[in-house]
Structures are given as structure tokens and as C-alpha cells.
Coordinates of C-alpha atoms in Angstrom, one line a residue:
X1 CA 26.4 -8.0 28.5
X2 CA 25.3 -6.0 31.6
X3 CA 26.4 -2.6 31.8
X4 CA 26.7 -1.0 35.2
X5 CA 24.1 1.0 34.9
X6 CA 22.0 -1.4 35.2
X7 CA 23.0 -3.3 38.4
X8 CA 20.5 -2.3 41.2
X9 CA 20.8 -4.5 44.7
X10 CA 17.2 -4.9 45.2
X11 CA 17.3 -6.5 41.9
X12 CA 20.3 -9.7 43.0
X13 CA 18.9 -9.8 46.6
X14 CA 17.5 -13.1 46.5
X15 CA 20.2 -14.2 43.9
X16 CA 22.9 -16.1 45.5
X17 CA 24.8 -16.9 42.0
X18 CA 24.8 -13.3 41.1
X19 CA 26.0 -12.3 44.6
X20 CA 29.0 -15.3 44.6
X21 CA 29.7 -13.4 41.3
X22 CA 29.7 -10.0 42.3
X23 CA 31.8 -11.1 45.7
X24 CA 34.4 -12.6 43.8
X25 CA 34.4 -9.3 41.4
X26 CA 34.9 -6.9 44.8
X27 CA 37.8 -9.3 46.2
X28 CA 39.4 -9.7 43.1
X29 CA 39.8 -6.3 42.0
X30 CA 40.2 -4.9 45.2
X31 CA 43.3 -7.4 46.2
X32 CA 44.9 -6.1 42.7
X33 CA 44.4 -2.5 43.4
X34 CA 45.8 -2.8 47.3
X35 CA 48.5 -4.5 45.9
X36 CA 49.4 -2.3 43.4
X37 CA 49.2 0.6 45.6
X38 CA 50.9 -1.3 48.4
X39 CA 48.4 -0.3 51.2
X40 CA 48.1 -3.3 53.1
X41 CA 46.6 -1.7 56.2
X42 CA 44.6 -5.1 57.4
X43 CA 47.3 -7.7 56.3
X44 CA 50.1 -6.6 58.0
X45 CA 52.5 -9.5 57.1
X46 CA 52.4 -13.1 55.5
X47 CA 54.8 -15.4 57.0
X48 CA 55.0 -19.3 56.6
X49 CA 55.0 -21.6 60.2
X50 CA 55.2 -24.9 60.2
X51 CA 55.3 -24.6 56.3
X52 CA 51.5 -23.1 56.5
X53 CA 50.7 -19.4 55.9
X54 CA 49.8 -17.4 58.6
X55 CA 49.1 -13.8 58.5
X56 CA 47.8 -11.4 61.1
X57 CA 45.3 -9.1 61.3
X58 CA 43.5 -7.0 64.2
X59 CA 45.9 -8.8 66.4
X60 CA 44.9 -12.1 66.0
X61 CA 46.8 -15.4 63.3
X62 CA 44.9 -17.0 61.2
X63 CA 46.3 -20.4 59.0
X64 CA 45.6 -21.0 55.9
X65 CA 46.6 -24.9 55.7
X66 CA 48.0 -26.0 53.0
X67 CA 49.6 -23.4 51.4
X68 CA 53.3 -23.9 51.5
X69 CA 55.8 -21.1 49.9
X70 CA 57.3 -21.8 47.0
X71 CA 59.0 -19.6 44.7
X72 CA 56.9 -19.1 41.1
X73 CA 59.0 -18.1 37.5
X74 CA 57.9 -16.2 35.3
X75 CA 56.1 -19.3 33.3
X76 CA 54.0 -20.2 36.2
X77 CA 53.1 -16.7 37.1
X78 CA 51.4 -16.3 33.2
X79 CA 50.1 -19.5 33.7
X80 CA 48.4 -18.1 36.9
X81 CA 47.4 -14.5 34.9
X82 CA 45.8 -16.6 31.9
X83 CA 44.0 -19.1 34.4
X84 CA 42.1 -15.9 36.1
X85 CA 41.9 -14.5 32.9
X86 CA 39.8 -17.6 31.7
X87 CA 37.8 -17.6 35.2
X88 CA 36.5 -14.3 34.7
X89 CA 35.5 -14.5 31.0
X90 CA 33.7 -18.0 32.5
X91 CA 32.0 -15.6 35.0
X92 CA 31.2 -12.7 32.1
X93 CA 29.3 -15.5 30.3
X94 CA 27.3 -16.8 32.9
X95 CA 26.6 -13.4 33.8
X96 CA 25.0 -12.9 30.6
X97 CA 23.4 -16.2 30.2
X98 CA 22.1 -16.9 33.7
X99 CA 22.2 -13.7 35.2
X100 CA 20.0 -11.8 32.7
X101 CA 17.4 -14.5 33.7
X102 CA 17.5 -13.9 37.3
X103 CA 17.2 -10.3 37.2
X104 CA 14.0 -10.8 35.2
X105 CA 12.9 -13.2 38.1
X106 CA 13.1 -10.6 40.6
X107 CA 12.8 -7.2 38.9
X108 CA 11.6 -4.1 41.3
X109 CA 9.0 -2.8 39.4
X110 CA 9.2 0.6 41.2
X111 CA 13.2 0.7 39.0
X112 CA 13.5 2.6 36.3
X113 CA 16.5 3.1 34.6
X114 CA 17.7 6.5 33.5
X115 CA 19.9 5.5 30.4
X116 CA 16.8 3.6 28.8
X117 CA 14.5 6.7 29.4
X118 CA 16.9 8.9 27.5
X119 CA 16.7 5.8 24.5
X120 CA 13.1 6.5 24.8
X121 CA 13.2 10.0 24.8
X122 CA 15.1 9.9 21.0
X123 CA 13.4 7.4 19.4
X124 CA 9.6 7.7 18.5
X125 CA 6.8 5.6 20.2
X126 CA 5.9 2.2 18.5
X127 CA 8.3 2.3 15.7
X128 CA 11.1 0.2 14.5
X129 CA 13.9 1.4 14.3
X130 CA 14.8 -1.1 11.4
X131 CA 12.0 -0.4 9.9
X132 CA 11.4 3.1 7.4
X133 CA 9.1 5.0 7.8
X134 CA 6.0 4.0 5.7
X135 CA 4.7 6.7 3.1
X136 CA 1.3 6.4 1.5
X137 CA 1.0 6.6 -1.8
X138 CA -1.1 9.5 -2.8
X139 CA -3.9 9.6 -5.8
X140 CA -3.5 11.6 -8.3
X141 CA -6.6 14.2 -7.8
X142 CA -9.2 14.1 -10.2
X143 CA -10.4 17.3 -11.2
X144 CA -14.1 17.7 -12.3
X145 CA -14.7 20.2 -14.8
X146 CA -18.2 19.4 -15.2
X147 CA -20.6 21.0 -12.4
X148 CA -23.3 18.8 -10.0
X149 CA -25.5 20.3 -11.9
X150 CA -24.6 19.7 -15.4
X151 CA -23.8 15.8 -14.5
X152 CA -27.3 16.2 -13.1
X153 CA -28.5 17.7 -16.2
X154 CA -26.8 15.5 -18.5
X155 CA -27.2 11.7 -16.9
X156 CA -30.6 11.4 -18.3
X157 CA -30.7 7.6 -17.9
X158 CA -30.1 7.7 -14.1
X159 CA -33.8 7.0 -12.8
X160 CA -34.5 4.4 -15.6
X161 CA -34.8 0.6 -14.2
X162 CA -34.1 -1.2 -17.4
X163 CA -30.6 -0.2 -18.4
X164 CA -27.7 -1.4 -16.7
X165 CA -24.6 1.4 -15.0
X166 CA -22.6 1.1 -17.7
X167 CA -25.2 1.6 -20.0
X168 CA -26.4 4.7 -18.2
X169 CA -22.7 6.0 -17.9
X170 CA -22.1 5.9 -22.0
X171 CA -25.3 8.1 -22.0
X172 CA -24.2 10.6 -19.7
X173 CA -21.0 10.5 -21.2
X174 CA -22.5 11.2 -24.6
X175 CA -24.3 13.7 -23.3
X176 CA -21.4 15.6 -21.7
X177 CA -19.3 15.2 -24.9
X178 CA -22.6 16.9 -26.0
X179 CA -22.9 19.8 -23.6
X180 CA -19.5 20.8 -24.0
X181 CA -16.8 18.9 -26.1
X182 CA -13.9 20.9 -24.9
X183 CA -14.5 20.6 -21.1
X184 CA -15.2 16.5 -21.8
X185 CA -12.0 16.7 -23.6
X186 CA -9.8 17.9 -21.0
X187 CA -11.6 15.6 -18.5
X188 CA -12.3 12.2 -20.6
X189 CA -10.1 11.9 -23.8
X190 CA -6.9 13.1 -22.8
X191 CA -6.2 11.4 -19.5
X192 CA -7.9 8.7 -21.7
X193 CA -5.4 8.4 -24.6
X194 CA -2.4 9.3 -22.3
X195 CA -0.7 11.0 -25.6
X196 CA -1.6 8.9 -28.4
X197 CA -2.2 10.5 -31.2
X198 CA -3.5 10.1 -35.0
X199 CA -5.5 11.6 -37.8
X200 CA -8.7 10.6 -36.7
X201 CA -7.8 12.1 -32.8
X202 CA -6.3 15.6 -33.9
X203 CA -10.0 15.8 -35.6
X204 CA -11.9 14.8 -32.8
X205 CA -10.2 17.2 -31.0
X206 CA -10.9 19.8 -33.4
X207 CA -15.2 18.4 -33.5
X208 CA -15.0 18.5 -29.7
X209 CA -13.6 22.4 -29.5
X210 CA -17.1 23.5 -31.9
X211 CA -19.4 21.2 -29.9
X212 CA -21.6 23.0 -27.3
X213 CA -25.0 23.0 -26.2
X214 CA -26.7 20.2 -28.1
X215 CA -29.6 18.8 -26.7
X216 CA -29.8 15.8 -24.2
X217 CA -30.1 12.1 -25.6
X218 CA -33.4 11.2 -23.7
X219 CA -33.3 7.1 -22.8
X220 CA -36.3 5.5 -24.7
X221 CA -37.7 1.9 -23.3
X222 CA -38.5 0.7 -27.0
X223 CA -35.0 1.8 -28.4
X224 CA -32.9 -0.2 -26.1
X225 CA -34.9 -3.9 -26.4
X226 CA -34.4 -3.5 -29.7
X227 CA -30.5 -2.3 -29.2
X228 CA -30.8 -5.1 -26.5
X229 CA -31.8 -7.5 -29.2
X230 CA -29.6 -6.8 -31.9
X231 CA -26.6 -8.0 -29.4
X232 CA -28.1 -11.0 -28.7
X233 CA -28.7 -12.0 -32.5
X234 CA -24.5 -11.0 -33.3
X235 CA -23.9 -13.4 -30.2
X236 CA -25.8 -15.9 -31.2
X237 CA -24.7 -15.4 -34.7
X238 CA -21.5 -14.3 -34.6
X239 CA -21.3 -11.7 -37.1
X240 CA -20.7 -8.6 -36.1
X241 CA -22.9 -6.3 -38.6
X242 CA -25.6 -4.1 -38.7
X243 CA -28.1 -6.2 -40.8
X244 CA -30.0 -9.4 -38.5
X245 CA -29.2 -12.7 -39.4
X246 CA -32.9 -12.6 -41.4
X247 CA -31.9 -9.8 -43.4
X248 CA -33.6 -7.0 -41.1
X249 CA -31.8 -3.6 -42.0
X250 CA -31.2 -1.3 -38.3
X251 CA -34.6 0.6 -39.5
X252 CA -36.6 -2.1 -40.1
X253 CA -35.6 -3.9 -36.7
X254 CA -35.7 -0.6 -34.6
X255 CA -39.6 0.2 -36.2
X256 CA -40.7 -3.4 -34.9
X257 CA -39.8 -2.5 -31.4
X258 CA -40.5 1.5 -31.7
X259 CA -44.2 3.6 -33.4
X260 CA -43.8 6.6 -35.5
X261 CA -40.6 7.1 -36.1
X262 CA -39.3 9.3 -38.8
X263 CA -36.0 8.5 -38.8
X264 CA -33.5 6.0 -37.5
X265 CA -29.6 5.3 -36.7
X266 CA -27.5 2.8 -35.5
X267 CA -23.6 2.7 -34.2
X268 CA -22.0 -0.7 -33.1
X269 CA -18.7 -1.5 -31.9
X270 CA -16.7 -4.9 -30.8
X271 CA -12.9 -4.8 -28.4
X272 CA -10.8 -7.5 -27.5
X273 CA -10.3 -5.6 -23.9
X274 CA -11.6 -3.5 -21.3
X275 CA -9.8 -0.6 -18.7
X276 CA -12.7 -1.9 -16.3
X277 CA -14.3 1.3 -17.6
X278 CA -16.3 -0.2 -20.4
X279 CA -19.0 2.8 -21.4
X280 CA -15.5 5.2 -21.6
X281 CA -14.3 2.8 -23.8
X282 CA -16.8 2.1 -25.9
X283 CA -17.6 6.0 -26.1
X284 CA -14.1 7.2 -27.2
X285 CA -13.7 4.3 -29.4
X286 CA -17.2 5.6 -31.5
X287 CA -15.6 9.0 -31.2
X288 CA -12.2 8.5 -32.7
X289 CA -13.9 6.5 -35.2
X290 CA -10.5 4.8 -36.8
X291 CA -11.4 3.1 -39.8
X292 CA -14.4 4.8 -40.7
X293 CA -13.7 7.4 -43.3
X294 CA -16.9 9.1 -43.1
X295 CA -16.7 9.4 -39.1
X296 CA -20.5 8.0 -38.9
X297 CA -20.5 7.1 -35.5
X298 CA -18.9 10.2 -34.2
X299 CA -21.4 12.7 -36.2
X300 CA -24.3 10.7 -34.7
X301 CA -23.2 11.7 -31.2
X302 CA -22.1 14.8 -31.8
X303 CA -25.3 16.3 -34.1
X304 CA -23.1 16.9 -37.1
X305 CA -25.4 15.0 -39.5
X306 CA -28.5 16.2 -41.2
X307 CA -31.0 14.8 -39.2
X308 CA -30.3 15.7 -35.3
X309 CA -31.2 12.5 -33.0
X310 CA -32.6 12.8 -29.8
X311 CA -33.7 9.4 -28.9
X312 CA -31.3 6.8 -27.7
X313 CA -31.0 2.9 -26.5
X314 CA -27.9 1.2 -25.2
X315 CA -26.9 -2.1 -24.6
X316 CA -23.3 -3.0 -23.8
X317 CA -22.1 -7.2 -23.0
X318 CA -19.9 -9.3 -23.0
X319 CA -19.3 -11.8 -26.3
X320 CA -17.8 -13.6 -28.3
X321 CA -18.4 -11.9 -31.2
X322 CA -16.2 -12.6 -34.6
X323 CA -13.5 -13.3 -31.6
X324 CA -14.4 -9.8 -29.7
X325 CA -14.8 -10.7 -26.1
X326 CA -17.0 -7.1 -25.6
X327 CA -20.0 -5.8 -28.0
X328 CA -21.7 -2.7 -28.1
X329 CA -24.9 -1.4 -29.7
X330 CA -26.5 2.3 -30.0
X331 CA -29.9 2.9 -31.5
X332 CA -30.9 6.3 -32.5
X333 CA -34.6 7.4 -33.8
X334 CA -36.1 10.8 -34.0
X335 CA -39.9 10.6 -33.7
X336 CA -42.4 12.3 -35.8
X337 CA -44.3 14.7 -34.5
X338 CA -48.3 14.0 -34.2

């Protein structure tokens, strides 16, 4: 419905509907209330001649023909209050339906309205009310414990053109389990394992806390074809092991590919699955080392053997291998000196 407030005659001037409508509002009401309060100062008395009625006003008769006095019960005079009763509900509706359309027709742009500036005023600008407010999901913040220039220091791999990012990222993440175990800890294996724990973890922890200051895997060209190679042959053969399908130990396969070496490791690892991370999870997985009682692959990485490696090649891809869908090799050599 219309509210009052919002009536405004340069808005219904060119409306004739509206204005029958709003007419037959004034007379209506008005005739009730002079009734009511019995001030009939311009009708100064109805009388019926020549069975017509005929009042007077300013003087003058008018007729109304037609009209002839009869005397209404009390039936016909609820009959009569229910019929304009039903008129004006007819008249509310078409003021909402047709009405609403007309003022849109003719609207005086210079209007404005001050109950829908107050609206304005309390809600805020392009917003819904139906709607809630939206709230962004914040990121956890990532806290880097390692320095620019330690990740600098320790990303050896990061100008070579024959590895690919991931395997670049399991170096530097060696290499930072290297530099400091505790700090690559807090950083890497924790948020990693999200509070798993087992005998082979509550040791790592315990390697990582006394590992400090090692030096730098350096990447080496020869070491990763032949890392790059031995994938290929457990793809091709699928059989995940260290020895080549011809019977090729790791040393003798890693001296065809790289000159005076004086000694030689390898580490490989197979999953199932992936956190889209794969050098992290390749890298904690040789770490933890479950199911390796003597922790091979972990010493390697972390200089607890005899012989200290500094040489490294990577190759990580994709499989199937014995029913792994991911493969993982690392070749280690430390070269005699000349």
C-alpha cells in the first residue's frame, strides 16, 4: 500500500484514476465527519417535492431525481455499511495495483521523500539487508624461521637448468634440515605431521635438535642422470630396489655416469599419495625412516655416517612402481681429491 507520506500532487496531476480516487476519499470522509459532528453549514435542509430530493444551498434548490424517501431498517442500513465497506477495499486495491504504476509514469524527479532518506541514513550503502555480512576467511600466517639469506645459502640447486622445482626444493630442504635441524623442525616436520607421533619421530626429533652447521649438498650434473636413470629402469621394470634390472649395484651405476669417485650412496623411496608438496614429502618420509631399523636414509642427509657426502642428484616422478603412483631417487658420491 501507499502511505501518506508518499502522496505528492505533482506526482497524480496528469492521473485522472488517481484523482477520481482521491475525490471520492475527500467526499466520503468528509460527509461522515460533517455528519457526525452535525455541522451542516452548506446543506441547510433535505426535503422531498414531488417525491424527488431537493435541498438548498447558497440560496438556490437543486433536485436530485430519482431519489424518493424511504424509511431504511436496520438490515438495509448494514447492507449499505458493508457495500461501501467493499467499495473502498475495491479502491485500496486498485490503488496499489494501478496506482503504484502511474506514479512511476509521472514521478517529479526534483521529490524526494524524507521517510526513505531516514531508511537510507540507517542502513549501509549497497548492502542487503537479507544478506550477512561476508567475512573472509583469514590464512593462517606462516612464520619463516629461516633468514633470506640462509634460504639463499642453502638452495644450492636454484640456478641449475637440468633439475626440475621439486627436485631443487628437496635439496634446499635437505640442506636446511642441514643447517639447522631444530629451526627446520619447528618450521617443516611439525606443521608437517600435525601431532603424529612414533619411535622413529621422537628420534628424529632428538637427530634434528644435534644437527647444525653441516655443509651444503652441492647439485652435481653426472649424479642426477644417473639418479634420473635409475627411475626410469624401476618404471620400466617395476621393481622398486636399489640394484638395476642387469644386476648393476647403486656404485657401480653411479661410477658409469660419474669420474673419480671415492665413495657412493643411494636413498630411494615410493608413496601411494601426494599433499601437492611432493619434495616435503619425500624429504620427511627419508627422515622418519619407518621401517628401516638402521635409519640409512636419514644418517645420509643428516652426516651421521662415517663417510660425510657432499655431492647430491635428485630425480622425483611419477610411477607406477610395485603399485606406488610416486618414486623417488637420491644419489650421493664424495669425490676423491686429485
Amino acid at each position: 500500500m501507499i502511505s501518506l507520506d508518499t502522496y505528492h500532487p505533482k506526482r497524480t496531476r496528469n492521473n485522472p484514476i488517481i484523482n477520481c480516487f482521491i475525490g471520492y476519499y475527500i467526499f466520503f470522509f468528509k460527509a461522515i465527519r460533517e455528519k457526525k459532528r452535525r455541522k451542516l453549514s452548506s446543506v441547510k435542509k433535505i426535503f422531498y417535492l414531488n417525491g424527488n430530493a431537493t435541498f438548498s444551498h447558497g440560496g438556490n434548490l437543486f433536485s436530485l431525481p430519482g431519489t424518493k424517501k424511504q424509511s431504511r431498517t436496520t438490515s438495509q442500513k448494514a447492507k449499505a455499511m458493508k457495500k461501501h465497506i467493499l467499495l473502498l477495499s475495491l479502491t485500496c486495491l486498485l490503488f496499489q495495483g494501478i496506482g503504484v504504476s502511474c506514479f512511476e509514469e509521472d514521478w517529479d524527479d526534483d521529490y524526494t521523500n524524507p521517510q526513505e532518506n531516514k531508511d537510507k541514513e540507517r542502513l549501509p550503502e549497497n548492502k542487503d539487508m537479507d544478506e550477512e555480512p561476508s567475512k573472509e576467511k583469514e590464512e593462517p600466517k606462516v612464520i619463516h624461521l629461516f633468514t633470506d639469506e640462509e634460504m639463499k645459502y642453502a638452495n644450492t640447486a636454484a640456478d641449475v637448468d637440468y633439475m626440475s622445482a621439486d627436485e631443487k626444493r628437496m635439496i634446499l630442504l635437505c640442506n636446511l634440515a642441514r643447517l639447522d635441524g631444530d629451526r627446520f623442525a619447528q618450521e617443516y616436520l611439525t606443521p608437517y605431521l600435525k601431532g603424529e607421533t612414533n619411535k622413529n619421530i621422537q628420534s628424529l626429533y632428538e637427530d634434528l635438535k644435534n644437527t647444525r652447521d653441516l655443509p651444503m649438498f652441492a647439485p652435481l650434473k653426472e649424479l642426477q642422470q644417473a639418479a634420473a636413470y635409475h627411475m626410469q629402469e624401476m618404471i620400466e621394470s617395476q621393481k622398486f630396489e636399489h640394484n638395476s634390472p642387469n644386476g648393476d649395484s647403486p656404485a657401480t651405476r653411479i661410477k658409469k655416469f660419474v669420474q673419480n669417485v671415492r665413495a657412493t650412496s643411494e636413498n630411494i623411496g615410493a608413496r601411494s599419495s601426494t599433499t601437492k608438496d611432493l619434495a616435503l614429502d619425500f624429504t620427511i618420509q627419508l627422515l622418519v625412516d619407518n621401517g628401516v631399523e638402521s635409519l640409512g636414509h636419514r644418517k645420509v642427509i643428516l652426516g651421521q655416517g662415517d663417510i660425510k657426502y657432499d655431492k647430491i642428484g635428485v630425480a622425483l616422478g611419477k610411477g607406477p612402481v610395485s603399485g606406488y603412483n610416486y618414486v623417488c631417487v637420491q644419489d650421493f658420491v664424495v669425490l676423491a681429491k686429485r
